[in-house]
Amino acid sequence: MIRFDNVYKRYESGQEALSGIDLLLDKGDMCFLTGHSGAGKSTLLKLLTAIEEPTRGSLLVNDLNLGKMPKWRIPYLRRQIGVIFQDHQLLFDRTVFDNVALPLVIEGYRHNEIQRRVRAALDKVGLLKKEKLFPMTLSGGEQQRVGIARAVVNKPPILLADEPTGNLDPELSEDIMKLFGQFNEVGVTIMIATHDLDLVERLGHPVVSLKEGKIIRDDLRERRGATP
Amino acid sequence: MALFQRRKVELKTQLSSYATHHLRVFVSSLGRLYQFPGPSAMTVAVIAIALALPTGFYVALKNAQRLSGGWDGATKISLYLAPHVSEQQGLNLSNRLKPHRQIESLRYISQSEALNEFADRSGFGDALNALDNNPLPAVIVITPLIDKEDPQALDRFRHEMERLPEVDIVQLDMQWVKRLLGIMSMVQRGLLVIASLLGVAVILVIGNTIRLDIQNRAREIRVQKLIGATNTFVRRPFLYTGFWYGLFGGIAAWLLVSIGLAFLAGPTSRLAGLYQSNFSLSYLSFGGGLTLLLLSIALGYFGSWLAVGRHLKEIEPGQ
């Protein structure tokens, strides 16, 4: 589903954010991406969503080679990836419902289909009763769940999360992580960047660790090695 | 969990939802203008004034042409026939000229008729009686057809008449006609220049307004792009906004011109009354108004299209 082959990313400033990344996530894999800030976690996620291009190496997402992809295909790639941000990236002039509906509106779904799916997604994150509210009136945890509902509403095969629990207390964080676990159980490939190491160890999912742009731990590879 | 069973969206469904989406954006872009009534009204006012100026001039010019159309009839060409031309020859000539395509009507005035007329009007009747013979020549008075597009035509017609052997002198007070037509064609040309400049101004005003709008909504645009919006999708509301600005600007310009003309109507008819004329101002015709609206919408759309093309690309996620 996601495959990095010897990927390098050097920014114009000369800073090398990623060097020689080899990483494979099969369909239905779930892993935590850890590392100190500046280790390259954000860059890796930016490459996956085609915000940045790899300087060298090849990167395949759902059989699409991102390095060789024409620009007009970027939106269609992004529709295959649900992204969850630390700062939620919600639109504050729209209701919860309209925020969650946005990916479906973009993809051109019919109105009644949009209603059905948005309600299903909001139900999943436990916010069905708040669909008419504006994001500003919600708590941080609720806003994050709106962000998650928006990321999954169009049923993307891949979910990426960038510090999804960064601003939440441990209890809420665990709830949110359990939610990701549920999505994973139905076959969604999930990568979660976080520095909450306690939580990571507690949940027991595979971990990929970055340090100075290189992978220093890859549980996915080890697991594959153990079961040939 | 059924949530993750991805289904392909059928084309038919997609088309109908596409239309629905367009309608929604169409209406919601109007709603956004309504959300910020102050700035929106200012933009509309600037567009309206910029469009009302050339439109007003245009209507004024049309009125002037209508008015001067009345004066064309007053333009007469007098052919003074040579003394040796007999009455019969004069009549023959006038019959010969009648079908000329530049002559609307003509009247032959014989020597004796001319004398009678002169005696009647001048009051020199007795003095004329003292003369041995009639000093007045016979005259053919022609009302020419004037082609406004070609002020030179009248001049050429005069030369043609001068070459007739029976004709002694051709008299035409055509200098003012020529000048008037000349001025009008110049004004028309000037109007075109002014209208083009103001049209460009409208495009710039709308372009700038849309540019600010894009900057204000940069965050929203980034989020949309990040979750898979195409450029077309992001562009759409801005193009519709340009459409609305154009439409409202056009309507307001139409109103301004109508109000301005209504304001002038009273004094104009009083002035016309002093000249024993029943001239009254004509307003912008319905067709003219529609043209104004269409033009204004086109300018609005084009202005926003330019701004969107330039500025939307600059906003990408990850900045």
XYZ file of C-alpha atoms in Angstrom:
547
model
C 0.000 0.000 0.000
C 2.833 2.355 0.901
C 6.365 1.714 -0.246
C 9.450 3.907 0.227
C 12.497 2.813 -1.756
C 15.718 4.563 -0.818
C 13.928 7.899 -0.512
C 15.843 11.106 0.140
C 14.429 14.513 0.809
C 16.636 17.553 0.815
C 15.002 20.957 1.260
C 16.109 23.963 -0.726
C 17.748 25.281 2.410
C 20.150 22.332 2.118
C 18.751 20.543 5.138
C 18.492 16.808 4.544
C 15.251 15.762 6.196
C 15.173 12.143 5.068
C 18.040 10.019 3.849
C 17.706 6.523 2.434
C 14.288 5.625 3.742
C 13.104 2.071 2.995
C 9.690 1.355 4.384
C 6.856 -0.946 3.443
C 3.292 -0.917 4.738
C 1.057 -3.651 3.381
C -2.657 -3.219 3.098
C -4.144 -3.301 6.558
C -0.892 -2.521 8.369
C -0.916 -0.083 11.214
C 2.164 1.502 12.691
C 3.321 4.336 14.878
C 5.926 6.684 13.539
C 8.053 8.016 16.355
C 11.081 10.180 16.740
C 12.118 13.545 18.154
C 10.908 16.665 16.485
C 13.099 17.268 13.473
C 13.693 13.546 12.967
C 11.727 13.666 9.710
C 8.246 12.477 10.731
C 6.453 15.480 9.223
C 8.521 15.326 6.058
C 7.634 11.691 5.610
C 3.927 12.475 5.918
C 4.294 15.436 3.548
C 5.832 13.170 0.931
C 2.922 10.758 1.248
C 0.353 13.517 0.671
C 2.362 15.009 -2.205
C 2.865 18.279 -0.365
C 6.569 17.707 -0.924
C 8.304 15.701 -3.627
C 11.077 13.210 -2.880
C 14.490 14.426 -4.012
C 15.597 10.888 -4.814
C 14.218 7.385 -4.631
C 10.767 6.117 -5.400
C 7.609 6.337 -3.362
C 4.550 4.275 -4.196
C 1.164 4.873 -2.647
C -1.606 2.490 -3.648
C 0.377 1.576 -6.795
C 0.854 5.232 -7.725
C 4.428 6.386 -8.195
C 4.425 9.787 -6.542
C 7.665 10.917 -8.103
C 6.369 10.380 -11.634
C 2.838 11.552 -11.046
C 1.603 14.580 -13.009
C 0.396 17.485 -10.868
C -3.239 17.181 -11.869
C -3.416 13.735 -10.257
C -2.461 15.032 -6.816
C -6.089 15.740 -5.747
C -7.074 12.197 -6.704
C -4.188 10.772 -4.682
C -5.229 12.839 -1.685
C -8.753 11.454 -1.871
C -7.276 8.020 -1.155
C -5.632 9.275 2.004
C -7.469 10.521 5.034
C -5.261 12.923 6.972
C -5.662 13.917 10.602
C -3.759 16.918 11.886
C -2.660 17.955 15.312
C -4.402 21.306 14.851
C -7.449 19.634 13.252
C -7.536 22.012 10.236
C -11.267 22.493 10.529
C -13.115 25.334 8.824
C -14.566 27.517 11.524
C -17.227 29.214 9.448
C -19.000 25.910 8.794
C -20.906 23.527 10.998
C -19.532 20.183 12.115
C -21.717 18.526 9.489
C -20.388 20.714 6.663
C -16.802 20.154 7.767
C -17.183 16.401 7.675
C -19.117 16.576 4.388
C -16.361 18.495 2.582
C -14.471 15.477 1.140
C -17.745 14.071 -0.190
C -18.753 17.418 -1.693
C -15.358 17.598 -3.359
C -15.794 14.123 -4.791
C -19.269 14.973 -6.055
C -21.479 12.727 -3.984
C -25.216 13.116 -4.065
C -26.888 15.040 -1.274
C -28.700 12.138 0.405
C -25.578 9.985 0.152
C -23.596 12.777 1.800
C -26.084 12.969 4.660
C -26.005 9.233 5.184
C -22.228 8.987 5.209
C -21.600 12.068 7.314
C -24.038 10.816 9.935
C -22.369 7.400 9.904
C -18.934 8.976 10.376
C -20.145 11.302 13.135
C -21.865 8.421 14.849
C -18.627 6.479 14.731
C -16.739 9.237 16.564
C -19.671 9.874 18.918
C -20.585 13.358 17.739
C -23.888 12.724 15.987
C -25.737 15.103 18.294
C -23.316 17.959 17.584
C -23.576 18.054 13.794
C -25.222 21.484 13.762
C -22.671 23.128 16.049
C -19.685 25.155 14.930
C -16.195 23.764 15.678
C -15.368 26.733 17.924
C -17.939 25.611 20.480
C -16.400 22.142 20.798
C -13.660 20.959 23.115
C -10.214 20.036 21.793
C -10.979 16.331 21.897
C -14.264 16.839 20.087
C -12.604 18.952 17.420
C -10.072 16.187 16.903
C -12.880 13.693 16.485
C -14.523 15.930 13.898
C -11.181 15.897 12.083
C -11.146 12.114 12.234
C -14.721 11.867 10.971
C -13.746 14.100 8.039
C -10.716 11.925 7.300
C -12.699 8.682 7.183
C -15.985 9.876 5.712
C -15.030 9.010 2.135
C -13.633 5.618 3.197
C -10.045 6.102 2.136
C -7.819 3.001 2.101
C -5.090 4.920 3.936
C -5.202 7.041 7.073
C -2.339 9.292 8.152
C -2.319 11.084 11.461
C 0.156 13.734 12.532
C 0.318 13.954 16.330
C -3.432 13.338 16.633
C -3.309 13.306 20.415
C -0.795 16.106 20.816
C -3.072 18.381 22.799
C -5.225 15.829 24.542
C -5.114 14.306 28.017
C -4.080 10.621 28.255
C -7.609 9.277 28.603
C -8.894 11.053 25.487
C -5.726 10.059 23.652
C -6.364 6.433 24.329
C -9.975 6.747 23.125
C -8.789 8.265 19.891
C -6.155 5.594 19.402
C -8.769 2.905 19.978
C -10.806 4.526 17.249
C -7.865 4.149 14.874
C -7.582 0.537 15.958
C -11.190 -0.036 14.921
C -10.586 1.443 11.500
C -7.521 -0.757 11.156
C -9.553 -3.840 11.926
C -11.607 -3.284 8.757
C -8.501 -3.148 6.588
C -7.477 0.498 6.551
C -3.735 1.081 6.375
C -2.806 3.501 9.129
C 0.311 5.445 10.022
C 0.308 7.618 13.115
C 3.114 10.026 13.862
C 3.429 10.658 17.570
C 5.933 11.321 20.295
C 3.706 9.887 23.007
C 5.933 6.869 23.608
C 4.056 5.656 26.688
C 0.860 5.377 24.733
C 2.637 3.644 21.859
C 4.092 0.978 24.123
C 0.787 0.468 25.884
C -1.129 -0.123 22.648
C 1.404 -2.573 21.284
C 1.206 -1.669 17.590
C 4.364 -1.886 15.458
C 6.672 1.114 15.715
C 8.836 2.790 13.101
C 11.376 5.161 14.624
C 13.194 7.940 12.835
C 16.354 9.665 13.906
C 18.038 12.378 11.906
C 16.227 11.338 8.760
C 17.011 7.637 9.020
C 14.940 4.690 10.203
C 16.445 3.258 13.396
C 13.664 0.851 14.256
C 11.179 -0.915 11.974
C 8.870 -3.379 13.705
C 7.029 -4.024 10.466
C 10.143 -5.365 8.782
C 11.061 -7.449 11.792
C 7.604 -8.928 11.927
C 7.745 -9.819 8.252
C 11.189 -11.316 8.807
C 9.900 -13.420 11.680
C 7.004 -14.850 9.681
C 8.293 -15.469 6.169
C -17.891 -2.308 9.301
C -19.662 -1.014 6.221
C -18.019 2.383 6.506
C -14.931 1.258 4.664
C -16.467 -0.571 1.746
C -15.580 1.842 -0.960
C -18.066 2.119 -3.761
C -17.543 3.741 -7.124
C -19.687 6.761 -7.726
C -21.784 6.215 -10.816
C -21.453 8.699 -13.653
C -25.145 9.552 -13.719
C -25.185 10.221 -10.007
C -22.063 12.259 -10.404
C -23.589 14.419 -13.129
C -26.700 15.212 -11.141
C -24.712 15.923 -8.009
C -22.400 18.067 -10.143
C -25.352 20.216 -11.141
C -26.558 20.381 -7.552
C -23.100 21.344 -6.431
C -22.921 24.133 -9.023
C -26.253 25.448 -7.859
C -25.108 25.360 -4.249
C -21.895 27.208 -4.986
C -23.844 29.659 -7.142
C -26.148 30.486 -4.251
C -23.551 30.314 -1.496
C -21.235 32.728 -3.337
C -24.174 35.131 -3.376
C -24.608 34.468 0.329
C -20.986 35.416 0.932
C -21.509 38.796 -0.725
C -24.515 39.292 1.516
C -22.422 38.319 4.529
C -20.166 41.326 3.972
C -22.666 43.900 2.706
C -20.419 46.940 3.171
C -17.402 45.905 1.090
C -19.607 44.121 -1.460
C -21.733 47.221 -1.961
C -18.590 49.344 -2.418
C -17.276 47.053 -5.118
C -20.649 46.973 -6.844
C -20.821 50.783 -6.666
C -17.390 51.193 -8.257
C -18.352 48.819 -11.055
C -21.687 50.570 -11.499
C -20.108 54.004 -11.811
C -17.438 52.762 -14.188
C -20.108 51.226 -16.412
C -22.673 54.005 -16.024
C -20.275 56.638 -17.412
C -19.823 55.183 -20.905
C -23.409 53.976 -20.973
C -24.631 57.452 -20.102
C -22.448 59.008 -22.796
C -23.720 56.435 -25.245
C -27.353 57.274 -24.517
C -26.546 60.987 -24.765
C -24.909 60.434 -28.143
C -27.897 58.434 -29.376
C -30.126 61.313 -28.331
C -27.892 63.827 -30.077
C -28.025 61.747 -33.248
C -31.787 61.622 -33.055
C -31.897 65.350 -32.597
C -29.509 66.037 -35.451
C -31.551 63.636 -37.568
C -34.178 66.364 -37.449
C -31.640 68.876 -38.704
C -30.682 66.794 -41.708
C -34.040 67.708 -43.192
C -33.107 71.336 -42.859
C -30.066 70.891 -45.045
C -30.907 72.220 -48.478
C -28.823 72.527 -51.580
C -29.696 75.284 -53.979
C -28.720 74.924 -57.646
C -28.773 78.378 -59.251
C -29.267 77.806 -62.952
C -27.343 79.774 -65.565
C -29.233 82.737 -67.138
C -29.297 81.106 -70.619
C -31.209 78.065 -69.349
C -34.838 78.239 -70.395
C -37.742 77.349 -68.167
C -38.298 74.130 -70.152
C -34.632 73.153 -69.842
C -34.798 73.839 -66.105
C -37.857 71.623 -65.704
C -36.165 68.888 -67.748
C -33.143 69.039 -65.509
C -35.210 68.798 -62.359
C -37.080 65.787 -63.763
C -33.774 64.225 -64.687
C -32.375 64.696 -61.191
C -35.413 63.392 -59.320
C -34.414 59.698 -59.311
C -30.866 60.477 -58.094
C -30.137 58.298 -55.098
C -28.798 61.143 -53.018
C -31.852 63.291 -53.478
C -34.743 62.920 -51.165
C -36.890 65.606 -52.778
C -36.484 68.679 -54.957
C -38.412 71.697 -56.022
C -38.018 73.735 -59.172
C -38.461 77.477 -58.798
C -38.691 79.296 -62.093
C -37.367 82.833 -62.627
C -40.814 84.384 -62.344
C -41.731 82.357 -59.283
C -38.483 83.427 -57.693
C -39.293 87.029 -58.447
C -42.764 86.761 -56.960
C -41.450 85.063 -53.858
C -38.761 87.663 -53.442
C -41.229 90.521 -53.949
C -43.541 88.996 -51.363
C -40.934 88.464 -48.719
C -38.610 91.381 -49.168
C -41.130 94.127 -49.634
C -39.070 95.498 -52.564
C -41.938 94.710 -54.944
C -42.179 98.238 -56.325
C -38.462 98.540 -56.805
C -38.406 95.294 -58.743
C -41.108 96.527 -61.019
C -38.776 99.294 -62.049
C -36.319 96.805 -63.500
C -36.443 95.961 -67.202
C -35.815 92.278 -66.831
C -35.848 89.698 -64.053
C -32.390 89.563 -62.444
C -33.157 86.450 -60.439
C -32.019 83.047 -61.704
C -34.188 79.929 -61.643
C -33.383 77.619 -58.713
C -33.669 73.923 -58.009
C -33.854 73.392 -54.226
C -32.747 69.923 -53.250
C -33.251 68.137 -49.956
C -30.392 65.673 -49.951
C -30.279 62.292 -48.308
C -27.460 62.406 -45.780
C -25.401 59.412 -45.051
C -24.090 59.874 -41.511
C -21.401 57.298 -41.978
C -19.929 59.221 -44.890
C -19.723 62.981 -44.347
C -17.788 63.311 -47.638
C -20.749 62.058 -49.676
C -22.474 65.434 -49.535
C -19.342 67.128 -50.759
C -19.023 64.730 -53.678
C -22.673 65.282 -54.506
C -22.081 69.037 -54.639
C -19.191 68.650 -57.040
C -21.331 66.410 -59.209
C -24.011 69.098 -59.345
C -21.467 71.789 -60.138
C -20.399 69.893 -63.238
C -23.914 70.046 -64.720
C -23.807 72.542 -67.654
C -27.157 74.124 -66.702
C -25.961 74.899 -63.222
C -24.254 78.189 -62.510
C -23.677 78.110 -58.761
C -24.287 75.429 -56.154
C -24.934 76.805 -52.731
C -24.813 74.639 -49.708
C -24.311 75.670 -46.163
C -22.685 72.363 -45.499
C -19.800 73.420 -43.358
C -21.759 73.046 -40.139
C -23.276 69.765 -41.269
C -19.842 68.416 -41.938
C -18.573 69.684 -38.632
C -21.486 68.241 -36.743
C -21.109 64.845 -38.330
C -17.369 65.041 -37.783
C -17.789 65.893 -34.129
C -20.247 63.077 -33.682
C -18.004 60.468 -35.190
C -15.175 61.785 -33.053
C -17.325 61.617 -29.937
C -18.330 58.090 -30.888
C -14.700 57.099 -31.250
C -13.820 58.809 -27.984
C -16.643 56.977 -26.321
C -15.242 53.688 -27.490
C -11.872 54.570 -25.982
C -13.404 55.651 -22.681
C -15.622 52.584 -22.552
C -12.660 50.284 -23.169
C -10.610 51.972 -20.455
C -13.426 51.790 -17.962
C -14.020 48.167 -18.943
C -10.412 47.432 -18.074
C -10.962 49.308 -14.808
C -13.910 47.043 -13.998
C -11.787 43.969 -14.675
C -9.053 45.318 -12.396
C -11.470 46.234 -9.609
C -13.089 42.811 -9.652
C -9.726 41.104 -10.002
C -8.424 42.950 -6.968
C -11.519 42.221 -4.912
C -11.289 38.532 -5.751
C -7.571 38.554 -4.961
C -8.292 39.877 -1.463
C -11.057 37.328 -1.106
C -8.635 34.556 -2.046
C -6.095 35.817 0.480
C -8.738 35.942 3.197
C -9.728 32.393 2.449
C -6.219 31.017 2.016
C -6.601 28.663 4.959
C -9.837 27.268 3.633
C -8.264 26.791 0.209
C -5.315 24.935 1.749
C -7.598 22.611 3.690
C -9.671 21.927 0.585
C -6.616 21.130 -1.483
C -5.270 18.921 1.267
C -8.336 16.732 1.249
C -8.359 16.322 -2.494
C -10.052 19.339 -4.045
C -9.075 19.975 -7.654
C -8.175 23.462 -8.800
C -11.486 23.616 -10.643
C -13.342 22.954 -7.423
C -11.438 25.618 -5.512
C -11.840 28.110 -8.340
C -15.588 27.760 -8.748
C -16.921 29.929 -5.907
C -14.595 32.783 -6.895
C -15.747 32.695 -10.495
C -19.348 32.819 -9.363
C -18.492 35.718 -7.083
C -17.174 37.560 -10.138
C -20.395 36.737 -11.930
C -22.469 38.230 -9.121
C -20.354 41.390 -8.952
C -20.804 41.806 -12.695
C -24.547 41.233 -12.550
C -25.167 43.610 -9.659
C -22.761 46.192 -11.056
C -24.610 46.058 -14.380
C -28.022 46.413 -12.759
C -26.812 49.319 -10.650
C -25.287 50.980 -13.733
C -28.582 50.629 -15.584
C -30.356 52.239 -12.639
C -27.817 55.055 -12.444
C -28.205 55.864 -16.135
C -31.995 55.782 -15.900
C -32.011 58.007 -12.838
C -29.583 60.411 -14.490
C -31.753 60.659 -17.598
C -34.907 61.116 -15.551
C -33.103 63.933 -13.796
C -32.357 65.609 -17.161
C -35.745 64.938 -18.752
C -37.535 67.979 -17.277
C -35.013 70.669 -18.306
C -34.569 69.031 -21.711
C -38.230 69.129 -22.613
C -38.452 72.750 -21.367
C -35.476 73.666 -23.549
C -36.966 71.805 -26.501
C -40.212 73.669 -25.896
C -38.368 76.989 -26.303
C -37.292 75.811 -29.783
C -40.839 74.702 -30.643
C -39.582 71.129 -30.730
C -41.279 68.185 -29.092
C -37.963 66.402 -28.610
C -37.795 64.294 -25.496
C -34.911 62.234 -24.121
C -34.957 58.561 -24.925
C -33.780 56.119 -22.277
C -31.512 53.105 -22.585
C -33.483 50.564 -24.597
C -34.258 47.146 -23.129
C -31.891 45.525 -25.600
C -29.220 48.065 -24.710
C -29.770 47.336 -21.020
C -29.425 43.611 -21.572
C -26.239 44.177 -23.516
C -24.964 46.238 -20.599
C -25.776 43.406 -18.177
C -24.177 40.729 -20.332
C -21.088 42.844 -20.840
C -20.870 43.573 -17.160
C -21.230 39.898 -16.242
C -18.583 38.989 -18.809
C -16.204 41.589 -17.344
C -16.867 40.318 -13.815
C -16.291 36.727 -14.754
C -13.169 37.555 -16.728
C -11.770 39.706 -13.911
C -12.184 36.952 -11.353
C -10.865 34.369 -13.800
C -7.680 36.404 -14.172
C -7.269 36.841 -10.424
C -7.974 33.204 -9.679
C -5.546 32.045 -12.340
C -2.802 34.201 -10.880
C -3.316 33.723 -7.165
C -4.797 30.308 -6.575
C -1.636 28.509 -7.589
C 0.298 30.359 -4.909
C -1.776 28.763 -2.191
C -0.654 25.199 -1.623
C -0.871 23.091 1.514
C 2.220 22.803 3.645
C 3.110 26.490 3.621
